[in-house]
């Protein structure tokens, strides 16, 4: 929203520099995004008198004009009488006019803000020197009118600065609308000026016509038109007022200064009738609409009868902009008799539009249900100044004073007369909000020490009625403050208008009890640090993925929550696991020259199959996933590289997990991207629960994600991992004073026997001896035939009460070997 | 018709034995079946065409099955329990110097840590929630225009990827109510991911991180809120800071403010330069009532701000899109 400083000054004193004012408005009312000095644009523009205008020889449209600028310009060439020669192509130029002259070196105002400014000079046109130009309203950025030059009243002195004459030595404030969503009053100059007054600590005098209404002149009482307005459903509109005016003089124009105010804030002047409605909307925040009376009566079959009703399904309406829309029951419609003639609050209809021949009009001033209008706005894509204001909730009380002022201005600017009574439908009058509160409440919420008289003054400055009683204050909100309901709203006003920054910052007091830390957060932080230490890079990727990513990963779309209003197909579905997002990053990073890396992410995943929580919201799973990849093939499978990292993580966390095979019938979507024959379920020995997966990816997945041959990863439920972490027991055994002994044993086994079977068999056997023991792998060899493998392990034994003898060690090793040989049909070699 | 069945049988058999089953879909037999259609009497074409199409679908399915079978049979199973692969050296971890933590999680840990030391408990924000928590319990009237400002995504079921961490506020209030009513205070933060349906560019993201704080006691006031926030930022930047505010409208607070700090020297700030950091305000009575807390007895303040901004200012990061890009080039800058 654009606010003109000069327009504000018509309603309130401003005794601050523009910079100080901007700061104060920012601190106490609303953010100003930008201030623009439009005076700059008209810096050199002056009013000049046409001494002589005559046709240029040899041209059918050019005139050679002599003008008097009152001697203002010091650089331009003049004739012996001191007049300046300008060539002008406008057909309406004539001797004796007052016009607007743009001298050489000045910039044409309409091009001032554009990337290509048009700078004037003195140049020869067909051998005749032209100094600068005489400007049209369009070139002055006043309206779209460019048929002829702007002709000013005759009583203006030559040499008057144009910007002074039209009060264009002005600043425009670009206001951040969003934080005024609850303040419809601030969408009009008067309301904004009231705030600007109050934040300076000044009392604001609301114009009488807004409080009581203009004096209504009924010019045609003898035979008035019997205008009827009926609100069919009071939920759609709380007030609808209208009047018929006749005998519009279409030759009359809106005063130039009003046109200039409208155009500087972005409203193009159109005709006096339309300008009245726009001017009052920008001034008060109350949108108005004018219908062509004769067209309306023709539509309704002769009766001047207006209804406010809901749209009907299938009903069609042609709007002012030529679009034909289909109405719904949520739209509010203005109807002439039975026929829809306008989309209430949004846009008028084509059938009753004002045109240059309009003689008689109906002016509407009303309020409509803002929720219906919001729906209408979205459905039909209408974002006009009017609907922007209506959807903030303009008060019904405002409608009548603004209508009466419109009647006055319509008379003044177009000579129109009222030919009906001012009629209205006002089914439910609203009651004013009265808030009873104590001064102590104000100060205890703000942490301030504001006295009673300042509170009173502050509220009165913005139009509240304030009564003091022995317990405190009763404040009655003015009709334009529909946002005031509870004492907190009053407290906000008091704090804000006096400056929140004047409140002394303090700290709450609290006891010394330690706040609880989240052990789960600490656990996740620990995982991050361990994985970083293992050389991996933490990434964060989006929760939402394209349907293709699900399909490429072998996951079912039906298991994903689907986003229905996404701006992009890349954000269609909630992801079911982290792995697809991570493996999607492998190829792009390899392309950027990274050959060997691991990426991990800790984040939440969502699957429909997981169901809902007690709060009836989807279950969330906290997951940790990692992918490790090398663009060059390596000896050995990538699986073991991922396992190395996971083993390291688990070892630091002191969590034991078993790696178990997966059946090819497993339907878990977490498992979907993984090749089951080269992956393992991660199972806790404590409760035999699978909490994740580690492995290489399916060939189809690798191909779809362009993964290198050497790629593997894991994904684990962190919450379940945390459970195990919390259950682990911390045990410490004293260091033995006696040296330990080590022996290597090499077992030859069938290829089907797993490494863990060997280790488990050894450990089972070692349990029988009362020694501290450990078993570690040394070598895993497989001959070319692939039928057998040799696993060499190193067994370390330590006694806590004596040094083990060679015989003792041999005996233990033999017993271990025997038991492995017999249980796994192994061979010791 | 018999013809179709025979050809179908033959092709299915070929697929079941082929090493490149997809090639069989290009068989001239199929083309011939299609070309036959035009030569049939019009009344037979429909039925015939349907049968051919049905066959085509069956063949496709067979190809997929065979392809999966082939893939399976070419896969060499692993001993998933072994520490390393057969005939290979033990695997080693990657170079530890390459490892990096994401700057956003580093900063979140830092922020959470300061608030925890100040006495706030931390909970992570949900990533999918309902209208009740996102808006309903936060004094957003249904259809209220303020909802527009949040540009929320929605799922088919009407769930919402939360657009602010305030989605946890009602839960925080409910779980702290008992402590509050037995003479204590509610002091908690919620942090995590939030989502807005926005086009992505250097300064806009549909996915970003926020941290939200809630404090409720019998004596909480706006001055305490300003002091608490100033104290946080002074700790965070390790220096004294000036603060200023600006009125703002959020339905869940009254009064509502935007909070700014004078740009710290550590960030190259000069006096008079301000950084807008967060939105804040006194918790609206309706929000307290939604958690069954008596607003005449207790008052609270709350605030919420973005994490990306802190990180971008700290490192001079120019483009918001880097954070979720997963580019190693970017990630390894944060050692």
Coordinates of C-alpha atoms in Angstrom, one line a residue, chain A residues 269-708:
Chain A
X269 CA -8.0 8.9 -12.9
X270 CA -10.8 7.8 -15.2
X271 CA -13.9 10.0 -15.0
X272 CA -15.3 12.3 -12.3
X273 CA -17.8 9.6 -11.2
X274 CA -15.3 6.8 -10.9
X275 CA -12.8 9.2 -9.3
X276 CA -15.2 10.1 -6.5
X277 CA -15.5 6.4 -5.6
X278 CA -11.8 5.8 -5.8
X279 CA -10.9 9.0 -3.9
X280 CA -13.2 8.2 -1.0
X281 CA -12.0 4.6 -0.9
X282 CA -8.4 5.7 -0.6
X283 CA -9.3 8.3 1.9
X284 CA -11.6 6.3 4.2
X285 CA -11.0 2.6 3.4
X286 CA -14.6 2.2 2.4
X287 CA -15.0 1.0 -1.2
X288 CA -17.9 2.4 -3.2
X289 CA -19.4 1.3 -6.5
X290 CA -21.4 3.3 -9.1
X291 CA -23.9 1.6 -11.4
X292 CA -25.4 3.1 -14.5
X293 CA -28.9 3.7 -13.3
X294 CA -30.6 3.4 -16.7
X295 CA -28.8 0.2 -17.6
X296 CA -29.7 -1.2 -14.2
X297 CA -33.4 -0.4 -14.5
X298 CA -33.4 -1.9 -18.0
X299 CA -31.9 -5.2 -16.7
X300 CA -34.4 -5.4 -13.8
X301 CA -37.4 -4.8 -16.0
X302 CA -38.1 -1.3 -14.9
X303 CA -37.9 -1.5 -11.1
X304 CA -35.0 0.2 -9.3
X305 CA -34.6 -2.8 -7.0
X306 CA -31.3 -4.1 -5.7
X307 CA -30.8 -7.4 -3.9
X308 CA -27.8 -8.7 -2.1
X309 CA -27.8 -12.5 -2.3
X310 CA -25.7 -15.6 -2.7
X311 CA -24.7 -16.6 -6.2
X312 CA -26.6 -19.5 -7.8
X313 CA -24.8 -22.6 -9.1
X314 CA -24.5 -22.3 -12.8
X315 CA -25.3 -18.6 -12.9
X316 CA -23.1 -16.6 -15.3
X317 CA -21.9 -13.0 -14.9
X318 CA -19.9 -10.8 -17.3
X319 CA -17.6 -8.7 -15.3
X320 CA -16.3 -5.1 -16.1
X321 CA -13.1 -6.6 -17.5
X322 CA -15.0 -8.6 -20.0
X323 CA -14.5 -12.0 -18.3
X324 CA -17.5 -14.2 -18.0
X325 CA -17.5 -16.1 -14.7
X326 CA -19.6 -19.0 -13.3
X327 CA -20.9 -18.1 -9.9
X328 CA -21.0 -20.4 -6.9
X329 CA -23.1 -20.3 -3.8
X330 CA -20.2 -18.9 -1.9
X331 CA -20.1 -15.7 -4.0
X332 CA -22.0 -12.7 -3.0
X333 CA -23.9 -11.2 -5.8
X334 CA -25.6 -7.8 -6.4
X335 CA -28.7 -8.3 -8.4
X336 CA -31.1 -6.0 -10.2
X337 CA -34.4 -7.7 -9.6
X338 CA -33.5 -11.3 -10.4
X339 CA -30.5 -10.7 -12.5
X340 CA -26.9 -10.7 -11.2
X341 CA -25.2 -7.4 -12.1
X342 CA -22.1 -7.5 -10.0
X343 CA -19.8 -9.6 -7.9
X344 CA -20.2 -7.9 -4.5
X345 CA -17.0 -6.3 -3.1
X346 CA -15.0 -7.7 -6.0
X347 CA -16.0 -6.3 -9.4
X348 CA -19.0 -4.7 -11.1
X349 CA -20.7 -6.3 -14.0
X350 CA -20.5 -5.3 -17.6
X351 CA -24.2 -4.8 -18.0
X352 CA -24.4 -1.8 -15.6
X353 CA -21.0 -0.3 -16.2
X354 CA -20.5 3.5 -16.2
X355 CA -19.5 4.9 -19.6
X356 CA -18.9 8.3 -21.0
X357 CA -22.6 8.7 -21.8
X358 CA -23.8 7.8 -18.4
X359 CA -26.3 10.4 -17.1
X360 CA -27.8 8.8 -14.0
X361 CA -26.1 6.6 -11.4
X362 CA -26.7 4.5 -8.3
X363 CA -23.9 4.8 -5.7
X364 CA -23.5 1.8 -3.4
X365 CA -21.8 1.9 0.0
X366 CA -21.8 -1.5 1.8
X367 CA -20.0 -4.1 3.7
X368 CA -19.9 -7.8 2.8
X369 CA -18.9 -11.0 4.6
X370 CA -15.1 -11.0 4.5
X371 CA -14.8 -14.8 4.5
X372 CA -17.1 -15.1 1.5
X373 CA -15.1 -12.4 -0.3
X374 CA -11.9 -14.1 0.5
X375 CA -13.2 -17.3 -1.2
X376 CA -14.4 -15.2 -4.1
X377 CA -11.0 -13.5 -4.4
X378 CA -9.2 -16.8 -4.6
X379 CA -11.8 -18.5 -6.9
X380 CA -11.9 -15.7 -9.5
X381 CA -8.4 -14.3 -9.0
X382 CA -9.5 -10.7 -8.2
X383 CA -7.0 -8.6 -6.3
X384 CA -8.4 -5.1 -6.6
X385 CA -8.0 -2.2 -4.1
X386 CA -11.6 -2.6 -3.1
X387 CA -11.5 -6.3 -2.3
X388 CA -8.2 -5.9 -0.5
X389 CA -10.0 -3.5 1.8
X390 CA -13.3 -5.5 2.1
X391 CA -11.4 -8.6 3.2
X392 CA -9.9 -6.8 6.1
X393 CA -13.4 -6.3 7.5
X394 CA -14.5 -2.7 7.0
X395 CA -17.0 -1.7 9.7
X396 CA -20.7 -1.3 8.7
X397 CA -20.9 2.1 10.5
X398 CA -18.5 3.5 7.9
X399 CA -20.8 2.9 5.0
X400 CA -23.3 5.7 5.6
X401 CA -20.9 8.7 6.3
X402 CA -18.9 7.8 3.2
X403 CA -22.0 7.5 1.0
X404 CA -23.1 11.0 2.2
X405 CA -19.7 12.4 1.4
X406 CA -19.8 10.8 -2.0
X407 CA -23.1 12.5 -2.7
X408 CA -21.5 15.8 -1.7
X409 CA -18.5 15.3 -3.9
X410 CA -20.5 13.9 -6.8
X411 CA -22.5 17.2 -6.7
X412 CA -19.3 19.2 -6.6
X413 CA -17.4 17.4 -9.3
X414 CA -20.2 16.3 -11.7
X415 CA -23.1 18.6 -10.9
X416 CA -25.2 15.5 -10.2
X417 CA -28.3 15.7 -8.0
X418 CA -29.9 13.2 -5.7
X419 CA -33.2 11.9 -7.0
X420 CA -33.9 9.3 -4.5
X421 CA -33.8 9.0 -0.7
X422 CA -30.7 7.6 0.7
X423 CA -31.9 4.1 1.4
X424 CA -30.3 1.3 3.3
X425 CA -30.7 -2.2 4.6
X426 CA -28.9 -2.6 8.0
X427 CA -30.3 -5.7 9.5
X428 CA -28.1 -6.0 12.6
X429 CA -26.5 -3.0 14.2
X430 CA -23.3 -3.7 15.9
X431 CA -22.6 -2.8 19.5
X432 CA -19.4 -1.0 20.4
X433 CA -16.7 -2.8 22.3
X434 CA -16.3 -1.6 25.9
X435 CA -13.3 -2.8 27.9
X436 CA -13.0 -2.4 31.6
X437 CA -9.5 -2.8 33.0
X438 CA -7.1 -1.7 35.7
X439 CA -3.9 0.3 35.3
X440 CA -2.1 -2.5 37.1
X441 CA -3.1 -5.0 34.5
X442 CA -1.6 -2.8 31.8
X443 CA 1.7 -2.4 33.6
X444 CA 2.0 -6.0 34.7
X445 CA 1.6 -7.3 31.1
X446 CA 4.0 -4.8 29.7
X447 CA 6.5 -4.7 32.6
X448 CA 6.1 -0.9 32.5
X449 CA 5.1 1.9 34.8
X450 CA 2.6 3.9 32.7
X451 CA 0.4 6.4 34.6
X452 CA -3.3 6.7 34.4
X453 CA -3.3 10.1 32.6
X454 CA -1.0 8.9 29.9
X455 CA -3.1 5.8 29.3
X456 CA -6.2 8.0 29.0
X457 CA -4.5 10.4 26.7
X458 CA -3.1 7.7 24.5
X459 CA -6.5 6.1 24.0
X460 CA -8.3 9.3 23.4
X461 CA -5.7 10.3 20.8
X462 CA -6.9 7.4 18.6
X463 CA -10.6 8.0 19.2
X464 CA -11.5 5.9 22.2
X465 CA -13.9 7.2 24.8
X466 CA -12.3 6.9 28.2
X467 CA -14.1 6.9 31.5
X468 CA -12.2 6.7 34.8
X469 CA -13.8 4.9 37.7
X470 CA -12.3 4.0 41.1
X471 CA -11.0 0.6 40.1
X472 CA -9.6 1.6 36.7
X473 CA -10.6 2.6 33.3
X474 CA -13.5 1.8 30.9
X475 CA -12.5 2.3 27.3
X476 CA -15.1 2.3 24.5
X477 CA -13.6 1.6 21.1
X478 CA -14.6 3.9 18.2
X479 CA -16.6 2.2 15.5
X480 CA -13.6 1.8 13.2
X481 CA -11.8 -0.4 15.6
X482 CA -13.4 -3.8 15.1
X483 CA -10.1 -5.4 16.2
X484 CA -10.6 -4.4 19.9
X485 CA -12.2 -7.2 21.9
X486 CA -10.2 -7.9 25.0
X487 CA -8.0 -6.0 27.4
X488 CA -4.8 -7.3 25.7
X489 CA -5.9 -5.4 22.6
X490 CA -6.0 -2.2 24.7
X491 CA -2.6 -3.0 26.3
X492 CA -1.2 -3.4 22.8
X493 CA -2.4 0.1 21.9
X494 CA -0.9 1.6 25.0
X495 CA 2.4 -0.1 24.6
X496 CA 2.7 0.4 20.9
X497 CA 1.6 4.1 20.7
X498 CA 4.1 5.0 23.5
X499 CA 6.8 2.8 22.0
X500 CA 7.5 -0.8 23.1
X501 CA 11.2 0.3 23.0
X502 CA 10.6 2.5 26.0
X503 CA 9.9 -0.6 28.1
X504 CA 12.9 -1.7 30.2
X505 CA 14.1 -5.2 29.3
X506 CA 14.4 -7.4 32.4
X507 CA 14.9 -11.1 33.0
X508 CA 12.4 -13.5 34.5
X509 CA 13.5 -14.9 37.8
X510 CA 13.9 -18.6 38.3
X511 CA 15.4 -21.1 40.7
X512 CA 18.7 -22.9 40.3
X513 CA 17.2 -26.2 39.3
X514 CA 18.8 -27.5 36.1
X515 CA 16.7 -27.6 33.0
X516 CA 16.3 -31.1 31.6
X517 CA 18.3 -31.8 28.6
X518 CA 17.0 -34.1 25.9
X519 CA 19.1 -37.3 26.0
X520 CA 17.8 -38.2 22.6
X521 CA 19.1 -34.9 21.1
X522 CA 22.4 -35.6 22.8
X523 CA 22.5 -39.1 21.3
X524 CA 21.8 -37.8 17.8
X525 CA 24.5 -35.1 18.2
X526 CA 26.9 -37.9 19.2
X527 CA 26.0 -39.9 16.1
X528 CA 26.7 -36.8 14.0
X529 CA 30.1 -36.4 15.6
X530 CA 31.1 -40.0 15.2
X531 CA 30.1 -40.2 11.6
X532 CA 31.9 -36.9 10.9
X533 CA 35.0 -38.5 12.5
X534 CA 34.6 -41.4 10.2
X535 CA 34.9 -39.1 7.2
X536 CA 31.3 -38.7 6.2
X537 CA 29.5 -35.5 5.3
X538 CA 26.2 -34.6 6.9
X539 CA 23.5 -33.5 4.4
X540 CA 19.9 -32.2 4.8
X541 CA 17.5 -33.1 2.1
X542 CA 13.9 -32.3 1.4
X543 CA 11.0 -34.3 3.0
X544 CA 9.1 -34.1 -0.2
X545 CA 10.0 -36.0 -3.3
X546 CA 8.8 -36.5 -6.9
X547 CA 6.7 -39.6 -7.5
X548 CA 9.5 -40.8 -9.9
X549 CA 11.9 -41.1 -6.9
X550 CA 9.4 -43.4 -5.2
X551 CA 9.0 -45.5 -8.3
X552 CA 12.7 -45.6 -8.9
X553 CA 13.3 -46.8 -5.4
X554 CA 10.7 -49.5 -5.6
X555 CA 8.5 -47.8 -3.0
X556 CA 4.7 -47.7 -3.4
X557 CA 3.1 -44.3 -3.9
X558 CA 0.1 -45.4 -1.9
X559 CA 2.3 -45.5 1.2
X560 CA 3.3 -41.8 0.9
X561 CA 1.3 -38.8 2.2
X562 CA 0.6 -36.8 -1.0
X563 CA 0.8 -33.0 -1.2
X564 CA -2.2 -31.7 -3.1
X565 CA -1.2 -28.1 -3.6
X566 CA 2.4 -28.2 -4.4
X567 CA 4.0 -25.6 -6.6
X568 CA 6.3 -28.2 -8.1
X569 CA 6.0 -31.8 -9.1
X570 CA 9.3 -32.3 -7.3
X571 CA 7.4 -31.9 -4.0
X572 CA 4.6 -34.3 -4.5
X573 CA 5.0 -36.9 -1.8
X574 CA 6.4 -37.3 1.7
X575 CA 9.4 -39.6 1.6
X576 CA 9.1 -43.0 3.2
X577 CA 12.8 -43.4 4.0
X578 CA 15.9 -41.2 3.7
X579 CA 17.8 -43.6 1.4
X580 CA 16.3 -42.5 -1.9
X581 CA 17.2 -38.8 -1.1
X582 CA 20.7 -39.8 -0.3
X583 CA 21.4 -42.0 -3.2
X584 CA 20.0 -39.2 -5.4
X585 CA 23.0 -37.1 -4.4
X586 CA 25.7 -39.6 -5.4
X587 CA 25.7 -39.1 -9.1
X588 CA 25.7 -35.2 -9.0
X589 CA 28.6 -35.2 -6.6
X590 CA 30.6 -37.7 -8.6
X591 CA 30.0 -35.4 -11.7
X592 CA 31.4 -32.5 -9.7
X593 CA 34.6 -34.4 -9.2
X594 CA 34.2 -36.2 -5.9
X595 CA 35.4 -39.7 -6.2
X596 CA 35.1 -41.3 -2.8
X597 CA 32.7 -40.1 -0.1
X598 CA 30.0 -40.9 2.4
X599 CA 26.9 -38.8 3.0
X600 CA 24.6 -39.1 5.9
X601 CA 21.4 -37.6 7.2
X602 CA 19.4 -37.6 10.4
X603 CA 15.8 -36.8 9.8
X604 CA 12.2 -37.8 10.0
X605 CA 10.3 -40.1 7.6
X606 CA 6.6 -40.7 7.2
X607 CA 4.7 -43.7 5.9
X608 CA 1.0 -44.1 5.8
X609 CA 1.4 -47.7 6.8
X610 CA 2.8 -46.5 10.2
X611 CA -0.7 -45.1 11.0
X612 CA -1.5 -42.3 13.4
X613 CA -0.5 -41.3 16.9
X614 CA -2.9 -40.8 19.8
X615 CA -3.3 -37.2 18.7
X616 CA -4.5 -38.5 15.3
X617 CA -1.5 -37.2 13.4
X618 CA 0.8 -39.4 11.4
X619 CA 3.5 -41.4 13.1
X620 CA 7.0 -39.9 12.5
X621 CA 10.1 -42.1 12.4
X622 CA 13.5 -40.6 13.3
X623 CA 16.0 -42.2 11.0
X624 CA 19.7 -42.2 10.3
X625 CA 20.8 -43.1 6.8
X626 CA 24.2 -43.2 5.1
X627 CA 25.5 -43.9 1.7
X628 CA 29.1 -44.5 0.8
X629 CA 30.3 -44.5 -2.8
X630 CA 33.4 -44.7 -4.9
X631 CA 33.4 -43.9 -8.5
X632 CA 36.3 -46.4 -9.1
X633 CA 35.7 -50.1 -8.6
X634 CA 37.5 -51.4 -5.5
X635 CA 38.6 -54.8 -4.4
X636 CA 35.9 -56.2 -2.2
X637 CA 32.2 -55.3 -2.1
X638 CA 30.9 -51.9 -1.1
X639 CA 28.8 -53.6 1.5
X640 CA 31.8 -54.0 3.7
X641 CA 32.7 -50.4 3.4
X642 CA 29.3 -49.4 4.7
X643 CA 29.6 -52.1 7.4
X644 CA 33.0 -50.7 8.4
X645 CA 31.4 -47.3 9.1
X646 CA 28.4 -48.8 10.9
X647 CA 30.6 -51.1 13.0
X648 CA 32.7 -48.1 14.0
X649 CA 29.5 -46.1 14.9
X650 CA 28.2 -49.0 17.0
X651 CA 31.5 -49.6 18.6
X652 CA 31.8 -46.0 19.8
X653 CA 28.2 -46.1 21.0
X654 CA 28.8 -49.5 22.6
X655 CA 25.7 -51.0 21.0
X656 CA 25.6 -54.6 19.7
X657 CA 23.6 -55.4 16.6
X658 CA 23.5 -58.6 14.7
X659 CA 23.6 -58.7 10.9
X660 CA 20.9 -61.1 9.6
X661 CA 19.9 -62.1 6.2
X662 CA 16.8 -60.9 4.5
X663 CA 14.2 -62.9 2.7
X664 CA 13.2 -61.8 -0.8
X665 CA 9.5 -61.6 0.3
X666 CA 10.1 -58.7 2.6
X667 CA 7.7 -55.8 1.7
X668 CA 9.0 -53.2 4.1
X669 CA 9.4 -49.9 2.1
X670 CA 12.6 -49.2 4.0
X671 CA 14.1 -52.3 2.4
X672 CA 12.8 -51.6 -1.1
X673 CA 15.9 -50.0 -2.6
X674 CA 18.2 -52.7 -1.2
X675 CA 19.3 -55.9 -2.9
X676 CA 18.2 -58.5 -0.4
X677 CA 21.0 -61.0 -1.2
X678 CA 23.6 -58.4 -0.5
X679 CA 22.0 -56.7 2.5
X680 CA 21.4 -57.5 6.1
X681 CA 18.7 -56.7 8.7
X682 CA 20.1 -55.0 11.7
X683 CA 18.8 -56.9 14.7
X684 CA 19.2 -56.3 18.4
X685 CA 20.2 -59.4 20.3
X686 CA 18.3 -58.0 23.3
X687 CA 14.8 -58.2 21.7
X688 CA 15.4 -59.7 18.3
X689 CA 13.8 -56.6 16.7
X690 CA 14.9 -55.4 13.3
X691 CA 15.7 -51.7 13.5
X692 CA 17.3 -51.1 10.2
X693 CA 19.0 -52.3 7.1
X694 CA 22.5 -52.2 5.6
X695 CA 23.4 -53.3 2.1
X696 CA 24.0 -52.6 -1.5
X697 CA 21.2 -51.4 -3.8
X698 CA 19.2 -53.3 -6.3
X699 CA 20.6 -53.3 -9.8
X700 CA 17.5 -51.5 -11.1
X701 CA 17.9 -48.8 -8.3
X702 CA 21.6 -48.4 -9.1
X703 CA 20.7 -47.9 -12.8
X704 CA 17.9 -45.5 -12.1
X705 CA 20.0 -43.3 -9.8
X706 CA 23.2 -43.7 -11.9
X707 CA 25.1 -45.1 -9.0
X708 CA 28.7 -46.4 -9.4

